[in-house]
Coordinates of C-alpha atoms (C1' of nucleotides) in Angstrom, one line a residue:
Chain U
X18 CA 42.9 -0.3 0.6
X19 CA 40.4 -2.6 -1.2
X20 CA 40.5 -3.9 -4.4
X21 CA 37.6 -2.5 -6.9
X22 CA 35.3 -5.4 -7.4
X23 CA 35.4 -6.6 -11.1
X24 CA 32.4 -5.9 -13.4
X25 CA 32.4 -8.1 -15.7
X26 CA 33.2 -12.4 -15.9
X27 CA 36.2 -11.2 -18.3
X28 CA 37.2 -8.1 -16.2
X29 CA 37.3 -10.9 -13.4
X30 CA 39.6 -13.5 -15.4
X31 CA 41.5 -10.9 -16.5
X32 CA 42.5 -9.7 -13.4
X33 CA 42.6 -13.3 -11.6
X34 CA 46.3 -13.8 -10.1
X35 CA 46.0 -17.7 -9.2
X36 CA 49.2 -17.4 -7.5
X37 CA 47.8 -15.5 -4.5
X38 CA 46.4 -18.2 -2.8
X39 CA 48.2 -21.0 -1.1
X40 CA 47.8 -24.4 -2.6
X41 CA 48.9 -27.5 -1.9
X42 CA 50.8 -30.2 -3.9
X43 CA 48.9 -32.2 -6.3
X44 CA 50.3 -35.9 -7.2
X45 CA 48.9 -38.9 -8.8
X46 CA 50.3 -42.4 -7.7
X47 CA 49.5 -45.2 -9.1
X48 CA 49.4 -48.9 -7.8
X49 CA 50.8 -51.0 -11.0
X50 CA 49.7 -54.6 -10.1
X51 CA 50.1 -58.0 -11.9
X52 CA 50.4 -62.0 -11.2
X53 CA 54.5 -63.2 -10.9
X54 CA 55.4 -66.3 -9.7
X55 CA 51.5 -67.4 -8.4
X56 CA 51.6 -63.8 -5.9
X57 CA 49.8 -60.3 -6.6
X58 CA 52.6 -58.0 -6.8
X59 CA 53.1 -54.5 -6.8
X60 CA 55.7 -52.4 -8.6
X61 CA 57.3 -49.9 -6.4
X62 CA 60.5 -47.7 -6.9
X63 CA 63.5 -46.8 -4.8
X64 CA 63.4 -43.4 -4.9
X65 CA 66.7 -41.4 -6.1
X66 CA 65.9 -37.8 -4.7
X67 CA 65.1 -36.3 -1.2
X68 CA 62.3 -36.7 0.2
X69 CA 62.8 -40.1 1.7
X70 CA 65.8 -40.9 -0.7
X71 CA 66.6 -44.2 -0.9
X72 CA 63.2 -45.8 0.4
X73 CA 60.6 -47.4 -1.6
X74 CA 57.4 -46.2 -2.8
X75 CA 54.7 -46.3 -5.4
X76 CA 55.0 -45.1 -9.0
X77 CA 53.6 -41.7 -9.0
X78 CA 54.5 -37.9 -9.3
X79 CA 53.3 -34.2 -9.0
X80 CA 50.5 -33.0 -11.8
X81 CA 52.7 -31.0 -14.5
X82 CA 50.5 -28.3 -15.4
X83 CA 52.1 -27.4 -18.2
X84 CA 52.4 -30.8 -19.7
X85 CA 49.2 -32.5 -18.4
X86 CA 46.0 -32.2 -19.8
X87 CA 44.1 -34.3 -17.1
X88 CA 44.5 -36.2 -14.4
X89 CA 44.0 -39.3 -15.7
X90 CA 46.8 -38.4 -18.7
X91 CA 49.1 -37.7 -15.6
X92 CA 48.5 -41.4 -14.6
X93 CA 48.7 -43.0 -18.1
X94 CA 51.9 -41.2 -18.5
X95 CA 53.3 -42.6 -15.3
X96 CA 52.4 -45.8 -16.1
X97 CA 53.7 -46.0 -19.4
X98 CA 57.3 -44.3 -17.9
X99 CA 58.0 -47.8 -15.8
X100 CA 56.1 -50.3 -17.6
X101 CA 56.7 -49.3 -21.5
X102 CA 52.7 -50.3 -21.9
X103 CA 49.0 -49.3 -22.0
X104 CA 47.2 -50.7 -18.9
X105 CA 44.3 -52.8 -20.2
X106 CA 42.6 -51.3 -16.7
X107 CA 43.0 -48.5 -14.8
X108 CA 40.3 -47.0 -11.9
X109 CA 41.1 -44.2 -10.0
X110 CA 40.4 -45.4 -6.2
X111 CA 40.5 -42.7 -3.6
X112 CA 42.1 -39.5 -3.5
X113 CA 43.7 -38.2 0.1
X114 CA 44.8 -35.3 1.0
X115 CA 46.2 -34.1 4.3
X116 CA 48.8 -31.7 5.5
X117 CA 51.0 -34.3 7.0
X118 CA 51.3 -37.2 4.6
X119 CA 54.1 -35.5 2.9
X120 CA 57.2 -33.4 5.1
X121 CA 57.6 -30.5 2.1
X122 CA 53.7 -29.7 3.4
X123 CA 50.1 -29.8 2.4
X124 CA 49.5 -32.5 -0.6
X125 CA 46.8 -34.7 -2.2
X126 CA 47.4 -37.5 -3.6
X127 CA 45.0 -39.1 -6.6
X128 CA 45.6 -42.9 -6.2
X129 CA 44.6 -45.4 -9.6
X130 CA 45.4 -49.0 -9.5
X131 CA 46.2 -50.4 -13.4
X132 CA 46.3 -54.3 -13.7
X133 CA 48.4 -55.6 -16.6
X134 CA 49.7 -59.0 -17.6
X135 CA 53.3 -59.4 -16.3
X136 CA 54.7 -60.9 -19.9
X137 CA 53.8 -57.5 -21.4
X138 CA 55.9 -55.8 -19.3
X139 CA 59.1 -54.3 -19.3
X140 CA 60.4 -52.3 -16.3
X141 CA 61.7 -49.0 -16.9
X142 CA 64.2 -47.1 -14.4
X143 CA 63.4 -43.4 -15.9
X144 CA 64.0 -40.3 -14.0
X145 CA 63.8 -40.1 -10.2
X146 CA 64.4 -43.9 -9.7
X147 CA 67.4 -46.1 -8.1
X148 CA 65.3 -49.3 -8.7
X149 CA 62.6 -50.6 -9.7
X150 CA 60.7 -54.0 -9.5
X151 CA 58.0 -56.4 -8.0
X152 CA 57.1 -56.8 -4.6
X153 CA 54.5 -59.3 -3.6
X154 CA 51.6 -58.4 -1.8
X155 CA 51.1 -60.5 1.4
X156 CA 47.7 -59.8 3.3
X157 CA 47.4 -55.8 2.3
X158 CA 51.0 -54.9 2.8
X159 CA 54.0 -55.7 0.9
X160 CA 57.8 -56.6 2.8
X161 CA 59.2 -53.4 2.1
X162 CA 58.4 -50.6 3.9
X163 CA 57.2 -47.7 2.0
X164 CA 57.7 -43.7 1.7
X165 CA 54.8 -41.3 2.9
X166 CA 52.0 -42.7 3.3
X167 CA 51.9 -45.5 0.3
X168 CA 51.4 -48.5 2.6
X169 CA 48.1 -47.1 3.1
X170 CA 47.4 -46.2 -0.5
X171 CA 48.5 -49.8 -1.5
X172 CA 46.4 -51.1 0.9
X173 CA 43.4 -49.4 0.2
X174 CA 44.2 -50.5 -3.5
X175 CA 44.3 -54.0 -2.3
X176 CA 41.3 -54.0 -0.3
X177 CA 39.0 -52.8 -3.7
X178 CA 40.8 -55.0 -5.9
X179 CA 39.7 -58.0 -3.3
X180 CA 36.0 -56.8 -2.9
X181 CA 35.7 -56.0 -6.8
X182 CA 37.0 -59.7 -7.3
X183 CA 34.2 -61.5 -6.7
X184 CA 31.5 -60.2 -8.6
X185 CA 33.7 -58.6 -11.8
X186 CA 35.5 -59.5 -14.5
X187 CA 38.8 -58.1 -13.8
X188 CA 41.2 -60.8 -13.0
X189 CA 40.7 -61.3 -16.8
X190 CA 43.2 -58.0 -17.2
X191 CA 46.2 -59.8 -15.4
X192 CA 46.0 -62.4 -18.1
X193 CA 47.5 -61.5 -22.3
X194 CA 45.9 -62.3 -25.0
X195 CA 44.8 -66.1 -24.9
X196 CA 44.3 -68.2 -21.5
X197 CA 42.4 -71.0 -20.5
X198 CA 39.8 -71.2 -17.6
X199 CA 42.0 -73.0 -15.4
X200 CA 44.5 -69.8 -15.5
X201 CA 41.9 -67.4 -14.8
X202 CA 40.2 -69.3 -11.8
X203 CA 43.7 -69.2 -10.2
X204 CA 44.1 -65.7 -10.7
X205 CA 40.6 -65.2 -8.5
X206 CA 42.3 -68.0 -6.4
X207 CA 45.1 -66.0 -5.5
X208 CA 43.5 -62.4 -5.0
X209 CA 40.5 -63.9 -3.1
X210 CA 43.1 -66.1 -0.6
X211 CA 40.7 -69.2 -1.1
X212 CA 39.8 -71.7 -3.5
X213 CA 36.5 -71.7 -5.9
X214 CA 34.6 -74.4 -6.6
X215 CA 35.3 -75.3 -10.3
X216 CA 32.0 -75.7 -11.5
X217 CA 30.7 -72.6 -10.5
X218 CA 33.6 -70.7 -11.7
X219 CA 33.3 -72.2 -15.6
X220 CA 29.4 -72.1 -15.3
X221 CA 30.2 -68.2 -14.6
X222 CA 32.4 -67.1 -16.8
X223 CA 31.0 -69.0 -19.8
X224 CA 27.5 -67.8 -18.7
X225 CA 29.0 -64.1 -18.6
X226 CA 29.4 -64.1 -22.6
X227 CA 32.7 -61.9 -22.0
X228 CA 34.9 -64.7 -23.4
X229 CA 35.3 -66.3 -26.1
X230 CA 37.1 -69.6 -27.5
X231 CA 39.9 -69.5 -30.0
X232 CA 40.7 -72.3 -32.3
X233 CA 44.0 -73.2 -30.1
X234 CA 44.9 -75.2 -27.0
X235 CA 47.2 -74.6 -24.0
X236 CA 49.3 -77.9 -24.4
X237 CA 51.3 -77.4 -21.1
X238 CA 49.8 -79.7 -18.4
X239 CA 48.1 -83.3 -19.2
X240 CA 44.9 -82.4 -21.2
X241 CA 45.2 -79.9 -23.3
X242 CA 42.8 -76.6 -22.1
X243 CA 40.7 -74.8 -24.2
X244 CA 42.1 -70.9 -24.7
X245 CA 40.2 -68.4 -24.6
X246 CA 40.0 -64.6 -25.2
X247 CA 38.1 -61.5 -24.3
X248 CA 35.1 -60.4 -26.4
X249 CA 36.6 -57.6 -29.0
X250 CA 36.4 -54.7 -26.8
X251 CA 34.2 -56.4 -23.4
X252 CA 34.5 -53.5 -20.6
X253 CA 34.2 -55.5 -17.7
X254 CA 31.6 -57.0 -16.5
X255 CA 29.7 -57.2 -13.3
X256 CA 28.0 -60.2 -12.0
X257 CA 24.6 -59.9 -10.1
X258 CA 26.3 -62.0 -7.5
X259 CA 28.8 -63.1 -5.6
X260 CA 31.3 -66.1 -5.6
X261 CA 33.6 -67.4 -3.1
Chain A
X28 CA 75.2 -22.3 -12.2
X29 CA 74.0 -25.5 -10.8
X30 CA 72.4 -25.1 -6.8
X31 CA 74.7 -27.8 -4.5
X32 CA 72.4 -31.0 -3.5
X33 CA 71.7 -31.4 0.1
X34 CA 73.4 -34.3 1.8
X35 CA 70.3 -35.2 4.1
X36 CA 66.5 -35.4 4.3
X37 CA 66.7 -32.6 7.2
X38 CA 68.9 -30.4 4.9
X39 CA 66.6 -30.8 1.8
X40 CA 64.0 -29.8 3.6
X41 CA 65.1 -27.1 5.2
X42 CA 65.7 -25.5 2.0
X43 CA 62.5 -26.7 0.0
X44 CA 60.8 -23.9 -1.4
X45 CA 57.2 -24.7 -2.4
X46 CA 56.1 -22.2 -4.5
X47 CA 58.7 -22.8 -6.8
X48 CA 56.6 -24.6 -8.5
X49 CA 53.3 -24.1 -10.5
X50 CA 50.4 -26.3 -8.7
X51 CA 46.8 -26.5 -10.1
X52 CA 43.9 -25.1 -7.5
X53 CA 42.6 -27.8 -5.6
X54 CA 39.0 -27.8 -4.4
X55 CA 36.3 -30.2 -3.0
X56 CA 32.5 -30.5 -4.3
X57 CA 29.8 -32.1 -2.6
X58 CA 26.6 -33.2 -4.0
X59 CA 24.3 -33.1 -1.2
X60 CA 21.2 -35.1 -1.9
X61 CA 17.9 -36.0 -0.2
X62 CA 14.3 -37.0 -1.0
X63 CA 11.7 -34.2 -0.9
X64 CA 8.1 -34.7 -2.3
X65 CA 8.8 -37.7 -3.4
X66 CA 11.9 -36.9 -5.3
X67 CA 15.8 -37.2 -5.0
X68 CA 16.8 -33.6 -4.7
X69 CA 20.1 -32.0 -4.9
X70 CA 21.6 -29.1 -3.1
X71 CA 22.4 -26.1 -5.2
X72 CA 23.6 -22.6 -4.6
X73 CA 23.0 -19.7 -6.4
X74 CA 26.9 -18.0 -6.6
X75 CA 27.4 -14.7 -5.7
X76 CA 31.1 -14.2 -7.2
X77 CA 33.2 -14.7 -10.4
X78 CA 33.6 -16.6 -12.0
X79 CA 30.3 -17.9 -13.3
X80 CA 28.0 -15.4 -10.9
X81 CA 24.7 -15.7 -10.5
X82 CA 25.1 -19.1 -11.9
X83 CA 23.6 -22.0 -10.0
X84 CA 26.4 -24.6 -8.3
X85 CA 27.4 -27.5 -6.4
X86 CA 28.4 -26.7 -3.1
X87 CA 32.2 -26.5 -2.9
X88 CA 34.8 -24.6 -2.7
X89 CA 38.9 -24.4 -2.3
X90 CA 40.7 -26.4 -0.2
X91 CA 42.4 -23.8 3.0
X92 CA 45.7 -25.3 3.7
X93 CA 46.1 -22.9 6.8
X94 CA 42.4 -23.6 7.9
X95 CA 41.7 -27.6 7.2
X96 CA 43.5 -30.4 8.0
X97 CA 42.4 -33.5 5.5
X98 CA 40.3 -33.0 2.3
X99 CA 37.3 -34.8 4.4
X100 CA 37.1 -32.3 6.6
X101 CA 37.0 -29.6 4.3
X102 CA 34.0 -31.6 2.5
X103 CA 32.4 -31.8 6.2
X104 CA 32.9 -28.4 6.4
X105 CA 31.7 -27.2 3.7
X106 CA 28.2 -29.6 4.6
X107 CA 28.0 -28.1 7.9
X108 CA 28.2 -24.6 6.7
X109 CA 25.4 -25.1 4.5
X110 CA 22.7 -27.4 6.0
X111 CA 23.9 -27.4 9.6
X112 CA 23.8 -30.9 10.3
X113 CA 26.8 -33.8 10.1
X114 CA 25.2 -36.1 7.1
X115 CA 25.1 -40.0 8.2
X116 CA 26.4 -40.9 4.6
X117 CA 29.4 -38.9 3.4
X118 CA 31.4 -41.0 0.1
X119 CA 34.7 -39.8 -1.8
X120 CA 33.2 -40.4 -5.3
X121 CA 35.3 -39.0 -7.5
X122 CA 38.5 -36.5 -8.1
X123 CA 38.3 -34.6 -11.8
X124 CA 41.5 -32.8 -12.8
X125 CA 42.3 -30.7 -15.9
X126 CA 43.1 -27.6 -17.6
X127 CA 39.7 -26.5 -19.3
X128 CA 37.1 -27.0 -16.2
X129 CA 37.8 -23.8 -14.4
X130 CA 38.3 -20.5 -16.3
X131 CA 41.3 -19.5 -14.3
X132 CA 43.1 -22.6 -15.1
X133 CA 44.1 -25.9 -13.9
X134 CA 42.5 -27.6 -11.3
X135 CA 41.7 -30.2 -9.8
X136 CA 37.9 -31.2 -7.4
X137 CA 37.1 -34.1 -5.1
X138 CA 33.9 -35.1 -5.6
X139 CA 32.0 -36.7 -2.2
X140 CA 27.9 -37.3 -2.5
X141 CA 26.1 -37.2 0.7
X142 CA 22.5 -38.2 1.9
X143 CA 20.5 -37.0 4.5
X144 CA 17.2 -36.6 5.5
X145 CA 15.1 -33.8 4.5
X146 CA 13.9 -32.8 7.7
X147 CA 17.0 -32.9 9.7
X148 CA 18.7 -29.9 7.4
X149 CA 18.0 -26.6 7.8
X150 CA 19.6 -24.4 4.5
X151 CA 22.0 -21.8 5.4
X152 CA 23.2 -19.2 2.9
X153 CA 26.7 -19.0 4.1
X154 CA 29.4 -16.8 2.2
X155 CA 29.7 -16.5 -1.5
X156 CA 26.5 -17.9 -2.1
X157 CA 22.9 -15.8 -3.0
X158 CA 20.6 -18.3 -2.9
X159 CA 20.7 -21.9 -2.1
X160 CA 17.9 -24.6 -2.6
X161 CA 17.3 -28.0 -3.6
X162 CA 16.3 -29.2 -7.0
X163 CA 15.0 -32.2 -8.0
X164 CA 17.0 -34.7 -10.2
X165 CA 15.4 -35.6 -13.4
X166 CA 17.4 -38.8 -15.1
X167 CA 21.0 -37.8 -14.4
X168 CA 20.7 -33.9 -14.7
X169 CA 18.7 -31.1 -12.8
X170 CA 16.5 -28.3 -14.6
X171 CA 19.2 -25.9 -14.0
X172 CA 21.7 -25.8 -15.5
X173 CA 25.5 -26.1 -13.4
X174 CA 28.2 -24.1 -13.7
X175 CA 31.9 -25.1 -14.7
X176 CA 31.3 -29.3 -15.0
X177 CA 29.4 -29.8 -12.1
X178 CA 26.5 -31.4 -14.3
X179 CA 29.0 -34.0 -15.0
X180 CA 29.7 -34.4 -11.1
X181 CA 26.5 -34.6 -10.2
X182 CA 25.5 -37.1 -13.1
X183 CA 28.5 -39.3 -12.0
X184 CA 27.3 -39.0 -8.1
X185 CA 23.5 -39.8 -9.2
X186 CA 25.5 -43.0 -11.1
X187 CA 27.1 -44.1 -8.3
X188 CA 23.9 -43.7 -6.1
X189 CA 21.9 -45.6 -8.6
X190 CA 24.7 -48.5 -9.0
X191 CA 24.7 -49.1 -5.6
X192 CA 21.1 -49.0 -4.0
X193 CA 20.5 -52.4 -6.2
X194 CA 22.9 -54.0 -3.3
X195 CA 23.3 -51.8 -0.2
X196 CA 21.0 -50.5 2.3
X197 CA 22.5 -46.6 1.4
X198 CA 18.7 -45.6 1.0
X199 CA 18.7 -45.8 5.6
X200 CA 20.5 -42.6 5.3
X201 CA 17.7 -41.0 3.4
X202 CA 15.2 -41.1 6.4
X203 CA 15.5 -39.9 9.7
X204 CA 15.9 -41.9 13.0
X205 CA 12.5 -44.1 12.6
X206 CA 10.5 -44.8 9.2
X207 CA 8.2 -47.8 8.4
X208 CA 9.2 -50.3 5.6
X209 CA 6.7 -49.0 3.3
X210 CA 8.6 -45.7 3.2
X211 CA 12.2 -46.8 3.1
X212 CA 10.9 -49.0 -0.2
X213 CA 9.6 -45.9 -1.6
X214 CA 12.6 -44.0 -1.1
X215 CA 14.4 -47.1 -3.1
X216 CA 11.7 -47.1 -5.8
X217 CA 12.4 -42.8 -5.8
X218 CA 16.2 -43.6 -6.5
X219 CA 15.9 -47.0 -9.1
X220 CA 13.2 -45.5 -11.1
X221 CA 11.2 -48.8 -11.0
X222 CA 8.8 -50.7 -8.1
X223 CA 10.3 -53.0 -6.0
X224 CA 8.4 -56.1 -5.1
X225 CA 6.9 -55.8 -2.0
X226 CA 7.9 -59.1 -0.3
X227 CA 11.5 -59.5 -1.7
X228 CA 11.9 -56.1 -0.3
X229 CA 10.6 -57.1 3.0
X230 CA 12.5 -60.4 3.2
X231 CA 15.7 -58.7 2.4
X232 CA 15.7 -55.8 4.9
X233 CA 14.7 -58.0 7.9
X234 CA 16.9 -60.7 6.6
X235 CA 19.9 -58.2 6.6
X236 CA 19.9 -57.6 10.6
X237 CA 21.3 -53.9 10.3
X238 CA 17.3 -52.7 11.2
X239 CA 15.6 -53.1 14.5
X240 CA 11.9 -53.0 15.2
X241 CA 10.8 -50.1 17.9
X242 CA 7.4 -49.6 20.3
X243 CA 6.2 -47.0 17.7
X244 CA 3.8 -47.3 14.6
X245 CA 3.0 -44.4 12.3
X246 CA -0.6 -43.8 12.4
X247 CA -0.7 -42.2 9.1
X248 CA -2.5 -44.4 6.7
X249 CA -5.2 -47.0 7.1
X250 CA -3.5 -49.9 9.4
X251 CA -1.0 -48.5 11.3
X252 CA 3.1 -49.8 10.4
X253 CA 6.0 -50.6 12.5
X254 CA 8.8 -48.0 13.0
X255 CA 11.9 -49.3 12.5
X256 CA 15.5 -48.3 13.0
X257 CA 19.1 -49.0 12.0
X258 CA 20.4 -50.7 14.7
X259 CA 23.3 -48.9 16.5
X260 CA 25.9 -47.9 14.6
X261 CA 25.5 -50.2 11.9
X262 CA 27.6 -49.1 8.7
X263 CA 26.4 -49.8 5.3
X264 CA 25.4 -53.0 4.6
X265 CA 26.1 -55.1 1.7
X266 CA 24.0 -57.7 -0.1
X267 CA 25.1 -60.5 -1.9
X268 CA 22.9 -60.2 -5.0
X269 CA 20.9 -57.2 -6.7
X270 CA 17.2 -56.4 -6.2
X271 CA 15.1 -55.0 -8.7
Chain N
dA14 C1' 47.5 -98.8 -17.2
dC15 C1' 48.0 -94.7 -14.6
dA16 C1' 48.6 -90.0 -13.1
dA17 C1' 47.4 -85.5 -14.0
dT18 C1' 44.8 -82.0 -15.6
dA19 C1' 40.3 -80.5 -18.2
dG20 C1' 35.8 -80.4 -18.2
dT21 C1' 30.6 -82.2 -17.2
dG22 C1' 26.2 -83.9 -14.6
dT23 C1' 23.3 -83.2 -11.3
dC24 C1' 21.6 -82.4 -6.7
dT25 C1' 20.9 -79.0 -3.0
dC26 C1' 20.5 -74.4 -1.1
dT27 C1' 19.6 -69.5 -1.0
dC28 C1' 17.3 -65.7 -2.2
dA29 C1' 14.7 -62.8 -5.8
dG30 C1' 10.2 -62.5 -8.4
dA31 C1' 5.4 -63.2 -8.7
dC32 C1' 1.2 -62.9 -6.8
dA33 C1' -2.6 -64.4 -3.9
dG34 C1' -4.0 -64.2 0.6
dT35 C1' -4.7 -62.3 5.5
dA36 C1' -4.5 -58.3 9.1
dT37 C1' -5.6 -54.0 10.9
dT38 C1' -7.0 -49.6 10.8
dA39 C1' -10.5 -45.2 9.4
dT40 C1' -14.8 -44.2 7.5
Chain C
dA25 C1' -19.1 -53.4 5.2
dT26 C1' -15.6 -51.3 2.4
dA27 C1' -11.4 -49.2 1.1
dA28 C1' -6.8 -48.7 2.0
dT29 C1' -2.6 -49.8 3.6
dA30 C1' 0.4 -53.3 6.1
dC31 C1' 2.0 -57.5 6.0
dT32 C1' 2.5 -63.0 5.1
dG33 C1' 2.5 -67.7 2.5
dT34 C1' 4.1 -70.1 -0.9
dC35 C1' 5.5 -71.4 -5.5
dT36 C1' 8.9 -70.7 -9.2
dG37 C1' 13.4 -69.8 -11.1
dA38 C1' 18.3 -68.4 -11.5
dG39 C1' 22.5 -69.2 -10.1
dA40 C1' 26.1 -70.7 -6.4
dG41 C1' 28.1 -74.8 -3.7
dA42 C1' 29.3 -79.6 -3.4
dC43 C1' 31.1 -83.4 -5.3
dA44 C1' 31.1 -87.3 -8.2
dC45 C1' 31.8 -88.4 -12.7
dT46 C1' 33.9 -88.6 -17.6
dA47 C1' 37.5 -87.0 -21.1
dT48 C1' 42.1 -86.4 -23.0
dT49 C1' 46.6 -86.0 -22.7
dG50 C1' 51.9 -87.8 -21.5
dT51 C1' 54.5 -91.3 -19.4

DNA sequence: ACAATAGTGTCTCTCAGACAGTATTAT
DNA sequence: ATAATACTGTCTGAGAGACACTATTGT
């Protein structure tokens, strides 16, 4: 028996039964990363419901169609759940999808990586978690082993962060408010794995025109560093080459 | 009445029902571009179903849980089914997600740009589709005008395109096995909008080593110029600094 | 005074930009 | 010979790399 075709656009949407066809699963995870104790770490979850209950994984969770507006408001809200802030950056990286990475069946997965400035944080268990808290990143893993396929996502997260490094700005979202130069070139330092030449890297960034000095000084070390801050509302900025 | 939980991951499984809960379509759109007469040109088809028929589109289309296994290969697909070749460039660019973009509701599309050379394709209608022809991008838009967002999609593919000819050798894909130098700097010129100079172009490419000189020359114009190809298997190359 | 950290001076090197000059073909 | 297109020579300039040097603090 078939089905009359529709007429009209409105005849169509009016008869449209979006439940007929098979979908699968729609997430967002989200790779939360900062600068702890002189390491890139991640925040990951141990998860409190089935499946892999018990393990760790990324922050992340299905698309709420009836809450969500966007994707993107699916990840903000994450984010905000565990970390109580606004990430001063957020990119979505990659999206996969397969009918494997997850044993309830077919799901994609849209993954963002957020950088924010570990004193602004304050971890939130929320719903759905038995833990929560930092893990350094060594190489483009991380000790623990993850759920599904997040040790993948992470690294994939990892691996853009490291090739955006050296010709962007962003390192300069790991740091609050005020920092001084020295701060920043070891944040590059510890994402790139390898030292910069000092020179180059103040030559750089005051050449960039993305900073800007404040009237106070760090006073922790010997000298006292200049601190500076980011231009009122600098996006990031991309450097015609490359250092390192 | 509150359901028992299940004491293992085999037990929760076993009893996971999917559709319990309301997912948002999921789909995959490619923007298929090549040069022809001396302009980038995107694939477009002309749709022969609701919603939005008779309207001009991206190529896309849902994702088949029962038919593909990963979202690339429902992107490859989809490329096969319409130009009948396997494009040398193929890039996840982008995943757009809400509740406004398609009439019959949520949903979510993966956004991948690929580039391949004019000659090589050869347009196939397919299914669902009563026309289908390439249009040349003018800016970051196309005379006709896109149904659901996909003027957005292709703008941010054009974008991405743009950003990165400045420092990749992307444009390779473009031609077919040989081309002279001549042609893959117009092809760059096509895409940035602006000349090139000449010898920095030259430099560059023969610098980068991913290119390989044949026995042929195209006889075309006045003095006859090298053929060149990418040397096997060569991915993408990156430069360390912007031309142009 | 000295150690430690902050910051500068300056030379070299690489590669893009500019542009003039040479090479090889068809007519 | 001339026009057209393919290439090359070579100078300049911007910015990275190297590294020695000066500056400012606490002890």
């Amino acid at each position: 028996m078939k089905k009359t075709q529709p007429k009209t656009e409105k005849a169509f949407l009016e008869n449209y039964d979006a439940s007929l066809y098979e979908k699968p699963s729609a997430a967002v995870d989200i790779v939360i990363l900062t600068i702890k104790s002189n390491k890139l770490q991640a925040l990951i979850i141990k998860r409190d419901d089935y499946p892999f209950k018990h393990k760790w994984s990324l922050i992340g969770g299905f698309i709420d169609i009836n809450k969500d507006q966007t994707l993107e408001q699916t990840a903000k809200r994450k984010l905000r759940e565990k970390t109580g802030v606004k990430a001063p950056y957020l990119e979505q990286v990659i999206t996969v999808g397969n009918k494997k990475r997850d044993p309830r069946g077919w799901s994609i997965s849209t993954v963002y990586f957020a950088l924010l400035p570990y004193e602004k944080v304050s971890l939130q268990l929320g719903t759905g978690a038995a833990d929560i808290k930092w893990g350094p990143c060594e190489g483009d893993s991380i000790k623990e082993k993850l759920a599904f396929d997040h040790a993948d996502l992470l690294a994939v997260c990892l691996d853009r962060l490291r090739s955006k490094v050296v010709y962007t700005s962003l390192p300069v979202y790991l740091h609050s408010e005020n920092f001084t130069l020295s701060e920043l070139q070891a944040t590059y330092e510890i994402i790139m794995g390898k030292p910069i030449e000092k020179k180059s890297f103040y030559r750089r960034m005051l050449a960039s025109g993305i900073l800007e000095e404040t009237n106070e000084m760090r006073k922790s070390g010997r000298r006292p560093a200049k601190l500076y801050r980011l231009v009122n509302n600098k996006e990031a900025h991309y450097f015609t080459r490359i250092i390192g």
